[in-house]
Amino acid sequence: MTKKDTVFVYSPLFQQYKFHNDHPFNQLRVELTYDLLKEIKALDEADLVTPRMATIDELALIHDRKYIKAVELAGHGKLQNEEALNYGIGTEDTPIFPNMHEASSLLVGGTLTAVDYVMEGKATHAANFGGGLHHGFRGKASGFCIYNDSSVAIKYMQEKYGVKVLYIDTDAHHGDGVQWTFYDDPNVCTLSIHETGRYLFPGTGNVTERGAGKGYGYSFNIPLDAFTEDESWLDAYRTSIEEVAAFFKPDVILTQNGADAHYHDPLTHLSATMAIYHEIPKIAHEIAHKYCGGRWIAVGGGGYDIWRVVPRAWSLIWLEMNQKNIPDTIPKSWTDKWQKKSPVKLPERWYDHEDLYKPIPRKAEIEEKNALTVEKALLPIRPSK
């Protein structure tokens, strides 16, 4: 098989991971992204790879077998409510839905499919935007996440390929599930750049969370102040990713690309625009080639403005992976197709208008606070003066 530069893991069955019609987590955003890339002719059949289902043994690399069984029973209406709640399912955040085990296993299998393509040398980069469910724990669902595909994929890479993994999480919510899973492991380095947990789920991700035991010093957190804007966000990202990668020297990077730091996102309080989503994959791409021979797996994550933000943000990752030019405008064919379903006006351009929001009154104070946060987070790996 000839090596490809990139593969796009996709299935219409990703839509089966669906809590209910009014739930903020909506996998239609994966289809919207896929369709946008097709409309700009940046994605063709040769790029597509069908995801497989993760096996029980693969899920059990991270998740407790009793929990996996409970998810399976719940999805077939065979689990009592009280027992379900013990496992974090049947809650307002993570309600039970039909065939939830099968739907969740496909998302995990999608990330494992991406991993195998990259680690077996069949592709340099791989994207699975159906994945990125970073809040799932060993025996508990949390924050819209049933199984944690990134955690499973990292453990799978360690066991099958014996590699050191740098996990970079740019979701507005702290990547808690992945961090705690590898908190004492020096061969996995986690870097999460997120909105401070003071007002936002899951409330963790402080700079003092640095790892434990042999893993101490391999967990990095950059909790940004509410209302952080592009320049400050990108300063934190660029500085931290470059210094952490230089310190850790990974064999492969896995990026979780939640697109909920945007001003339009209904669940968070950051004030970023599309400008950060142009830069995030560029810098990740540079790091992958500098340290990992290009090996880069990108997954999705949060993102609750599924119409205006997520399709553009995730498309930009694929365009960067393939070094394709970004068109000036969003194709009219795409907006015409989806506008009738969208409750908001769809964007016409890849960048946001400069007057997206009114000036933030505390801008200088926020920037200063964020710069101090970055300094504290990176202090242990900076050379002493």
Short mmCIF file of C-alpha atoms in Angstrom, two decimals:
data_model
loop_
_atom_site.label_atom_id
_atom_site.label_comp_id
_atom_site.label_asym_id
_atom_site.label_seq_id
_atom_site.Cartn_x
_atom_site.Cartn_y
_atom_site.Cartn_z
CA MET A 1 0.00 0.00 0.00
CA THR A 2 1.43 3.39 -0.96
CA LYS A 3 1.77 5.90 1.84
CA LYS A 4 -0.71 8.79 1.92
CA ASP A 5 -0.01 12.15 3.46
CA THR A 6 -3.36 12.28 5.23
CA VAL A 7 -6.49 10.26 5.92
CA PHE A 8 -9.92 11.46 6.99
CA VAL A 9 -11.74 8.95 9.19
CA TYR A 10 -15.48 9.33 8.63
CA SER A 11 -18.78 7.50 8.75
CA PRO A 12 -22.39 8.72 8.58
CA LEU A 13 -22.87 6.37 11.56
CA PHE A 14 -21.10 8.93 13.78
CA GLN A 15 -24.56 10.54 13.89
CA GLN A 16 -25.78 7.63 16.04
CA TYR A 17 -23.95 9.14 19.03
CA LYS A 18 -26.97 11.26 19.82
CA PHE A 19 -28.39 12.01 23.26
CA HIS A 20 -31.59 13.82 22.19
CA ASN A 21 -32.66 16.62 19.84
CA ASP A 22 -32.16 19.44 22.36
CA HIS A 23 -28.81 18.26 23.71
CA PRO A 24 -25.90 20.66 23.02
CA PHE A 25 -23.60 17.83 21.85
CA ASN A 26 -24.56 17.30 18.22
CA GLN A 27 -22.51 15.18 15.83
CA LEU A 28 -24.18 16.84 12.85
CA ARG A 29 -21.14 19.14 13.08
CA VAL A 30 -18.96 16.28 11.75
CA GLU A 31 -21.20 15.96 8.69
CA LEU A 32 -21.24 19.74 8.23
CA THR A 33 -17.42 19.75 8.27
CA TYR A 34 -17.21 16.80 5.87
CA ASP A 35 -19.68 18.49 3.52
CA LEU A 36 -17.87 21.84 3.63
CA LEU A 37 -14.58 20.17 2.70
CA LYS A 38 -16.30 18.33 -0.16
CA GLU A 39 -17.82 21.59 -1.43
CA ILE A 40 -14.42 23.31 -1.60
CA LYS A 41 -12.99 20.20 -3.27
CA ALA A 42 -10.46 19.63 -0.47
CA LEU A 43 -11.68 16.11 0.29
CA ASP A 44 -12.29 13.21 -2.07
CA GLU A 45 -13.08 9.53 -1.81
CA ALA A 46 -9.40 8.55 -1.82
CA ASP A 47 -8.89 10.48 1.44
CA LEU A 48 -11.68 8.71 3.32
CA VAL A 49 -11.20 5.79 5.68
CA THR A 50 -14.09 3.95 7.30
CA PRO A 51 -13.77 3.64 11.10
CA ARG A 52 -13.93 0.27 12.78
CA MET A 53 -15.56 -0.53 16.10
CA ALA A 54 -13.28 -0.65 19.12
CA THR A 55 -13.32 -4.09 20.75
CA ILE A 56 -14.19 -4.69 24.40
CA ASP A 57 -10.52 -5.51 25.07
CA GLU A 58 -9.45 -2.21 23.51
CA LEU A 59 -11.97 -0.24 25.56
CA ALA A 60 -10.74 -2.13 28.64
CA LEU A 61 -7.25 -0.70 28.13
CA ILE A 62 -8.74 2.27 29.98
CA HIS A 63 -12.31 1.52 31.04
CA ASP A 64 -13.46 -0.88 33.75
CA ARG A 65 -15.19 -3.93 32.28
CA LYS A 66 -18.13 -3.53 34.67
CA TYR A 67 -18.61 -0.01 33.37
CA ILE A 68 -18.45 -1.18 29.73
CA LYS A 69 -21.11 -3.81 30.53
CA ALA A 70 -23.28 -1.19 32.23
CA VAL A 71 -23.10 1.07 29.14
CA GLU A 72 -24.03 -1.88 26.94
CA LEU A 73 -27.02 -2.79 29.14
CA ALA A 74 -28.16 0.85 29.41
CA GLY A 75 -28.24 1.26 25.64
CA HIS A 76 -30.57 -1.73 25.42
CA GLY A 77 -32.88 -0.55 28.21
CA LYS A 78 -31.65 -3.20 30.66
CA LEU A 79 -29.98 -1.10 33.38
CA GLN A 80 -31.78 0.23 36.45
CA ASN A 81 -31.70 4.03 36.82
CA GLU A 82 -29.97 3.93 40.21
CA GLU A 83 -27.15 1.76 38.89
CA ALA A 84 -26.84 3.90 35.76
CA LEU A 85 -26.35 7.03 37.86
CA ASN A 86 -23.47 5.33 39.71
CA TYR A 87 -21.73 5.19 36.34
CA GLY A 88 -22.52 8.78 35.36
CA ILE A 89 -25.07 7.76 32.74
CA GLY A 90 -28.73 8.73 32.77
CA THR A 91 -27.77 12.25 33.93
CA GLU A 92 -28.77 15.54 32.33
CA ASP A 93 -25.30 15.86 30.76
CA THR A 94 -24.98 12.26 29.63
CA PRO A 95 -28.46 10.78 29.18
CA ILE A 96 -29.00 7.20 28.04
CA PHE A 97 -29.75 6.67 24.35
CA PRO A 98 -30.36 3.52 22.28
CA ASN A 99 -27.25 1.49 21.35
CA MET A 100 -24.98 3.89 23.21
CA HIS A 101 -22.23 1.29 23.62
CA GLU A 102 -22.12 0.58 19.89
CA ALA A 103 -22.22 4.29 18.94
CA SER A 104 -19.48 5.14 21.46
CA SER A 105 -17.31 2.19 20.40
CA LEU A 106 -17.39 3.43 16.81
CA LEU A 107 -16.04 6.85 17.87
CA VAL A 108 -13.21 5.14 19.79
CA GLY A 109 -12.58 2.80 16.87
CA GLY A 110 -12.36 5.83 14.58
CA THR A 111 -9.51 7.23 16.64
CA LEU A 112 -7.79 3.82 16.74
CA THR A 113 -8.16 3.61 12.95
CA ALA A 114 -6.44 7.01 12.67
CA VAL A 115 -3.69 5.83 15.04
CA ASP A 116 -2.96 2.67 13.06
CA TYR A 117 -2.73 4.57 9.76
CA VAL A 118 -0.15 6.94 11.24
CA MET A 119 1.80 4.49 13.38
CA GLU A 120 2.00 1.82 10.64
CA GLY A 121 3.34 4.43 8.22
CA LYS A 122 0.32 4.34 5.91
CA ALA A 123 -0.27 8.06 6.48
CA THR A 124 1.66 10.93 8.02
CA HIS A 125 -1.40 12.66 9.49
CA ALA A 126 -4.91 11.44 10.29
CA ALA A 127 -8.10 13.18 11.43
CA ASN A 128 -11.09 11.72 13.26
CA PHE A 129 -13.42 14.59 14.10
CA GLY A 130 -15.93 12.15 15.54
CA GLY A 131 -13.56 11.64 18.48
CA GLY A 132 -12.10 13.87 21.19
CA LEU A 133 -14.37 12.83 24.08
CA HIS A 134 -11.89 13.82 26.77
CA HIS A 135 -14.05 13.78 29.93
CA GLY A 136 -14.67 10.01 30.10
CA PHE A 137 -13.14 8.21 33.12
CA ARG A 138 -12.21 4.61 33.88
CA GLY A 139 -15.57 3.76 35.39
CA LYS A 140 -17.72 6.81 34.76
CA ALA A 141 -19.22 8.91 31.97
CA SER A 142 -18.87 12.66 32.32
CA GLY A 143 -19.53 15.84 30.37
CA PHE A 144 -21.18 14.30 27.27
CA CYS A 145 -18.42 11.65 27.06
CA ILE A 146 -19.11 7.93 27.52
CA TYR A 147 -15.83 6.33 26.41
CA ASN A 148 -12.63 8.36 26.26
CA ASP A 149 -11.24 7.69 22.78
CA SER A 150 -8.08 9.77 23.32
CA SER A 151 -7.15 7.88 26.51
CA VAL A 152 -7.80 4.52 24.83
CA ALA A 153 -5.77 5.60 21.79
CA ILE A 154 -2.80 6.76 23.89
CA LYS A 155 -2.71 3.50 25.90
CA TYR A 156 -3.11 1.54 22.65
CA MET A 157 -0.16 3.42 21.10
CA GLN A 158 1.96 2.75 24.17
CA GLU A 159 1.20 -0.98 24.22
CA LYS A 160 1.25 -1.66 20.47
CA TYR A 161 3.92 0.77 19.29
CA GLY A 162 5.92 1.64 22.44
CA VAL A 163 5.87 5.39 21.85
CA LYS A 164 5.99 8.58 23.92
CA VAL A 165 2.82 10.60 23.30
CA LEU A 166 2.28 14.35 23.60
CA TYR A 167 -1.42 15.09 24.06
CA ILE A 168 -2.42 18.70 23.29
CA ASP A 169 -5.94 19.78 24.24
CA THR A 170 -7.28 23.17 23.09
CA ASP A 171 -10.88 22.62 24.13
CA ALA A 172 -12.27 25.41 26.34
CA HIS A 173 -13.01 22.71 28.95
CA HIS A 174 -10.08 21.11 30.78
CA GLY A 175 -9.02 17.73 29.37
CA ASP A 176 -9.50 16.09 32.75
CA GLY A 177 -10.19 12.48 31.72
CA VAL A 178 -6.96 12.19 29.74
CA GLN A 179 -4.87 14.05 32.32
CA TRP A 180 -5.94 11.92 35.28
CA THR A 181 -5.57 8.68 33.31
CA PHE A 182 -1.88 9.33 32.66
CA TYR A 183 -1.13 11.50 35.70
CA ASP A 184 1.63 9.20 36.97
CA ASP A 185 3.02 8.18 33.56
CA PRO A 186 6.26 9.87 32.39
CA ASN A 187 5.78 8.58 28.84
CA VAL A 188 2.62 10.61 28.27
CA CYS A 189 2.77 14.39 28.46
CA THR A 190 -0.54 16.27 28.61
CA LEU A 191 -0.92 19.95 27.77
CA SER A 192 -4.37 21.51 28.21
CA ILE A 193 -5.16 25.14 27.35
CA HIS A 194 -8.65 25.94 28.59
CA GLU A 195 -10.89 28.46 30.28
CA THR A 196 -10.27 28.63 34.02
CA GLY A 197 -12.40 26.17 35.98
CA ARG A 198 -13.61 28.94 38.26
CA TYR A 199 -16.88 29.23 36.33
CA LEU A 200 -16.69 26.33 33.91
CA PHE A 201 -17.04 22.53 33.97
CA PRO A 202 -15.13 20.44 35.07
CA GLY A 203 -13.55 22.93 37.49
CA THR A 204 -10.08 21.37 37.27
CA GLY A 205 -6.95 22.18 35.28
CA ASN A 206 -5.03 24.45 37.64
CA VAL A 207 -1.33 25.17 37.01
CA THR A 208 -0.52 23.21 40.18
CA GLU A 209 -1.77 19.94 38.61
CA ARG A 210 1.63 18.77 37.41
CA GLY A 211 1.43 14.97 37.65
CA ALA A 212 2.21 12.44 40.39
CA GLY A 213 4.95 9.93 41.17
CA LYS A 214 7.08 9.21 38.11
CA GLY A 215 4.67 11.32 36.07
CA TYR A 216 5.34 14.45 38.10
CA GLY A 217 6.31 17.26 35.73
CA TYR A 218 4.56 15.77 32.69
CA SER A 219 1.17 17.42 33.13
CA PHE A 220 0.80 21.05 32.00
CA ASN A 221 -2.25 23.26 32.39
CA ILE A 222 -2.87 26.79 31.13
CA PRO A 223 -6.18 27.98 32.66
CA LEU A 224 -7.05 31.20 30.80
CA ASP A 225 -9.22 33.95 32.22
CA ALA A 226 -12.81 34.33 31.04
CA PHE A 227 -13.14 36.71 28.04
CA THR A 228 -9.61 35.95 26.79
CA GLU A 229 -9.17 37.23 23.22
CA ASP A 230 -7.17 35.95 20.24
CA GLU A 231 -3.76 37.51 20.89
CA SER A 232 -3.54 36.36 24.49
CA TRP A 233 -4.93 32.91 23.65
CA LEU A 234 -2.41 32.42 20.85
CA ASP A 235 0.50 33.71 22.94
CA ALA A 236 -0.32 31.09 25.58
CA TYR A 237 -0.70 28.33 22.99
CA ARG A 238 2.39 29.11 20.96
CA THR A 239 4.67 29.55 23.97
CA SER A 240 3.46 26.47 25.84
CA ILE A 241 3.36 24.04 22.92
CA GLU A 242 6.87 24.98 21.75
CA GLU A 243 8.45 24.75 25.20
CA VAL A 244 6.61 21.58 26.25
CA ALA A 245 7.45 19.80 22.98
CA ALA A 246 11.12 20.80 23.28
CA PHE A 247 11.15 19.46 26.85
CA PHE A 248 9.31 16.19 26.15
CA LYS A 249 10.47 15.35 22.59
CA PRO A 250 7.48 13.16 21.68
CA ASP A 251 7.32 10.32 19.15
CA VAL A 252 3.78 11.28 18.11
CA ILE A 253 1.30 14.04 18.89
CA LEU A 254 -2.42 13.66 19.45
CA THR A 255 -4.34 16.94 19.32
CA GLN A 256 -7.83 17.35 20.75
CA ASN A 257 -9.48 20.19 18.85
CA GLY A 258 -12.54 21.32 20.77
CA ALA A 259 -13.83 24.42 18.96
CA ASP A 260 -15.60 25.98 21.93
CA ALA A 261 -13.19 28.81 22.81
CA HIS A 262 -14.98 30.91 20.17
CA TYR A 263 -17.01 33.95 21.19
CA HIS A 264 -20.16 32.41 19.69
CA ASP A 265 -19.97 29.22 21.75
CA PRO A 266 -23.03 29.02 24.03
CA LEU A 267 -21.37 27.00 26.82
CA THR A 268 -18.13 28.93 27.47
CA HIS A 269 -16.95 32.47 28.26
CA LEU A 270 -13.91 33.03 26.03
CA SER A 271 -13.73 35.68 23.30
CA ALA A 272 -11.66 34.05 20.59
CA THR A 273 -12.50 34.34 16.90
CA MET A 274 -11.73 32.13 13.90
CA ALA A 275 -8.21 33.62 13.93
CA ILE A 276 -7.08 31.09 16.57
CA TYR A 277 -8.40 28.17 14.51
CA HIS A 278 -6.21 29.26 11.59
CA GLU A 279 -3.14 29.15 13.85
CA ILE A 280 -3.79 26.09 16.08
CA PRO A 281 -3.18 23.47 13.36
CA LYS A 282 -0.27 25.39 11.80
CA ILE A 283 1.75 25.27 15.01
CA ALA A 284 0.75 21.65 15.75
CA HIS A 285 1.88 20.73 12.22
CA GLU A 286 5.28 22.38 12.76
CA ILE A 287 5.75 20.55 16.08
CA ALA A 288 4.80 17.20 14.51
CA HIS A 289 7.44 17.58 11.80
CA LYS A 290 10.08 18.98 14.15
CA TYR A 291 9.91 16.14 16.71
CA CYS A 292 7.76 13.25 15.40
CA GLY A 293 8.59 12.71 11.74
CA GLY A 294 5.22 14.35 11.02
CA ARG A 295 3.19 11.83 13.04
CA TRP A 296 0.04 13.74 14.00
CA ILE A 297 -3.43 12.46 14.90
CA ALA A 298 -6.18 15.07 15.26
CA VAL A 299 -9.53 14.43 16.94
CA GLY A 300 -12.57 16.65 17.48
CA GLY A 301 -13.99 17.50 20.91
CA GLY A 302 -16.28 20.24 22.18
CA GLY A 303 -17.92 22.85 19.99
CA TYR A 304 -21.54 23.83 20.47
CA ASP A 305 -22.04 26.45 17.79
CA ILE A 306 -22.25 23.68 15.25
CA TRP A 307 -23.29 25.96 12.37
CA ARG A 308 -20.99 28.99 12.38
CA VAL A 309 -17.89 27.80 14.19
CA VAL A 310 -17.14 24.06 14.19
CA PRO A 311 -17.27 23.32 10.43
CA ARG A 312 -14.86 26.17 9.69
CA ALA A 313 -12.53 25.35 12.61
CA TRP A 314 -12.25 21.64 11.82
CA SER A 315 -11.98 22.19 8.07
CA LEU A 316 -8.95 24.39 8.73
CA ILE A 317 -7.18 21.45 10.41
CA TRP A 318 -7.65 19.30 7.33
CA LEU A 319 -6.56 22.14 5.02
CA GLU A 320 -3.40 22.62 7.11
CA MET A 321 -2.64 18.88 7.17
CA ASN A 322 -2.78 18.91 3.37
CA GLN A 323 -1.10 22.29 2.89
CA LYS A 324 -4.08 23.48 0.88
CA ASN A 325 -4.92 27.13 0.38
CA ILE A 326 -7.88 28.54 2.29
CA PRO A 327 -10.48 30.01 -0.06
CA ASP A 328 -11.63 33.60 0.55
CA THR A 329 -15.28 32.70 0.92
CA ILE A 330 -17.45 29.84 2.12
CA PRO A 331 -19.10 28.23 -0.93
CA LYS A 332 -22.63 29.44 -1.59
CA SER A 333 -23.58 25.85 -2.45
CA TRP A 334 -22.81 24.87 1.18
CA THR A 335 -24.66 27.78 2.78
CA ASP A 336 -27.66 27.30 0.47
CA LYS A 337 -27.81 23.60 1.39
CA TRP A 338 -27.68 24.08 5.17
CA GLN A 339 -29.15 27.54 5.81
CA LYS A 340 -32.74 26.28 5.91
CA LYS A 341 -31.81 23.96 8.79
CA SER A 342 -29.64 26.47 10.67
CA PRO A 343 -31.21 28.68 13.36
CA VAL A 344 -28.48 31.31 12.75
CA LYS A 345 -27.13 33.00 9.63
CA LEU A 346 -24.30 30.92 8.21
CA PRO A 347 -20.90 32.59 7.66
CA GLU A 348 -19.85 33.77 4.23
CA ARG A 349 -16.11 34.00 4.95
CA TRP A 350 -13.44 31.88 6.67
CA TYR A 351 -12.44 34.70 9.02
CA ASP A 352 -14.83 36.53 11.35
CA HIS A 353 -15.69 40.22 10.96
CA GLU A 354 -13.52 42.47 13.11
CA ASP A 355 -16.58 43.86 14.90
CA LEU A 356 -17.73 40.42 16.09
CA TYR A 357 -18.13 41.73 19.65
CA LYS A 358 -17.80 44.95 21.63
CA PRO A 359 -14.35 45.72 23.14
CA ILE A 360 -13.63 43.76 26.34
CA PRO A 361 -13.15 46.31 29.17
CA ARG A 362 -10.58 44.22 31.12
CA LYS A 363 -8.42 43.34 28.10
CA ALA A 364 -5.04 44.48 29.53
CA GLU A 365 -5.73 42.90 32.92
CA ILE A 366 -6.77 39.59 31.33
CA GLU A 367 -3.66 39.52 29.13
CA GLU A 368 -1.38 40.21 32.08
CA LYS A 369 -3.04 37.50 34.16
CA ASN A 370 -2.75 34.96 31.33
CA ALA A 371 0.95 35.76 30.80
CA LEU A 372 1.59 35.09 34.50
CA THR A 373 -0.35 31.81 34.26
CA VAL A 374 1.84 30.66 31.35
CA GLU A 375 4.95 31.61 33.30
CA LYS A 376 3.83 29.59 36.34
CA ALA A 377 2.86 26.59 34.22
CA LEU A 378 6.18 26.45 32.39
CA LEU A 379 8.47 27.47 35.25
CA PRO A 380 9.58 23.85 36.06
CA ILE A 381 10.93 23.30 32.53
CA ARG A 382 12.50 26.71 31.98
CA PRO A 383 16.25 27.02 32.55
CA SER A 384 16.96 28.69 35.88
CA LYS A 385 18.43 32.15 35.49
#
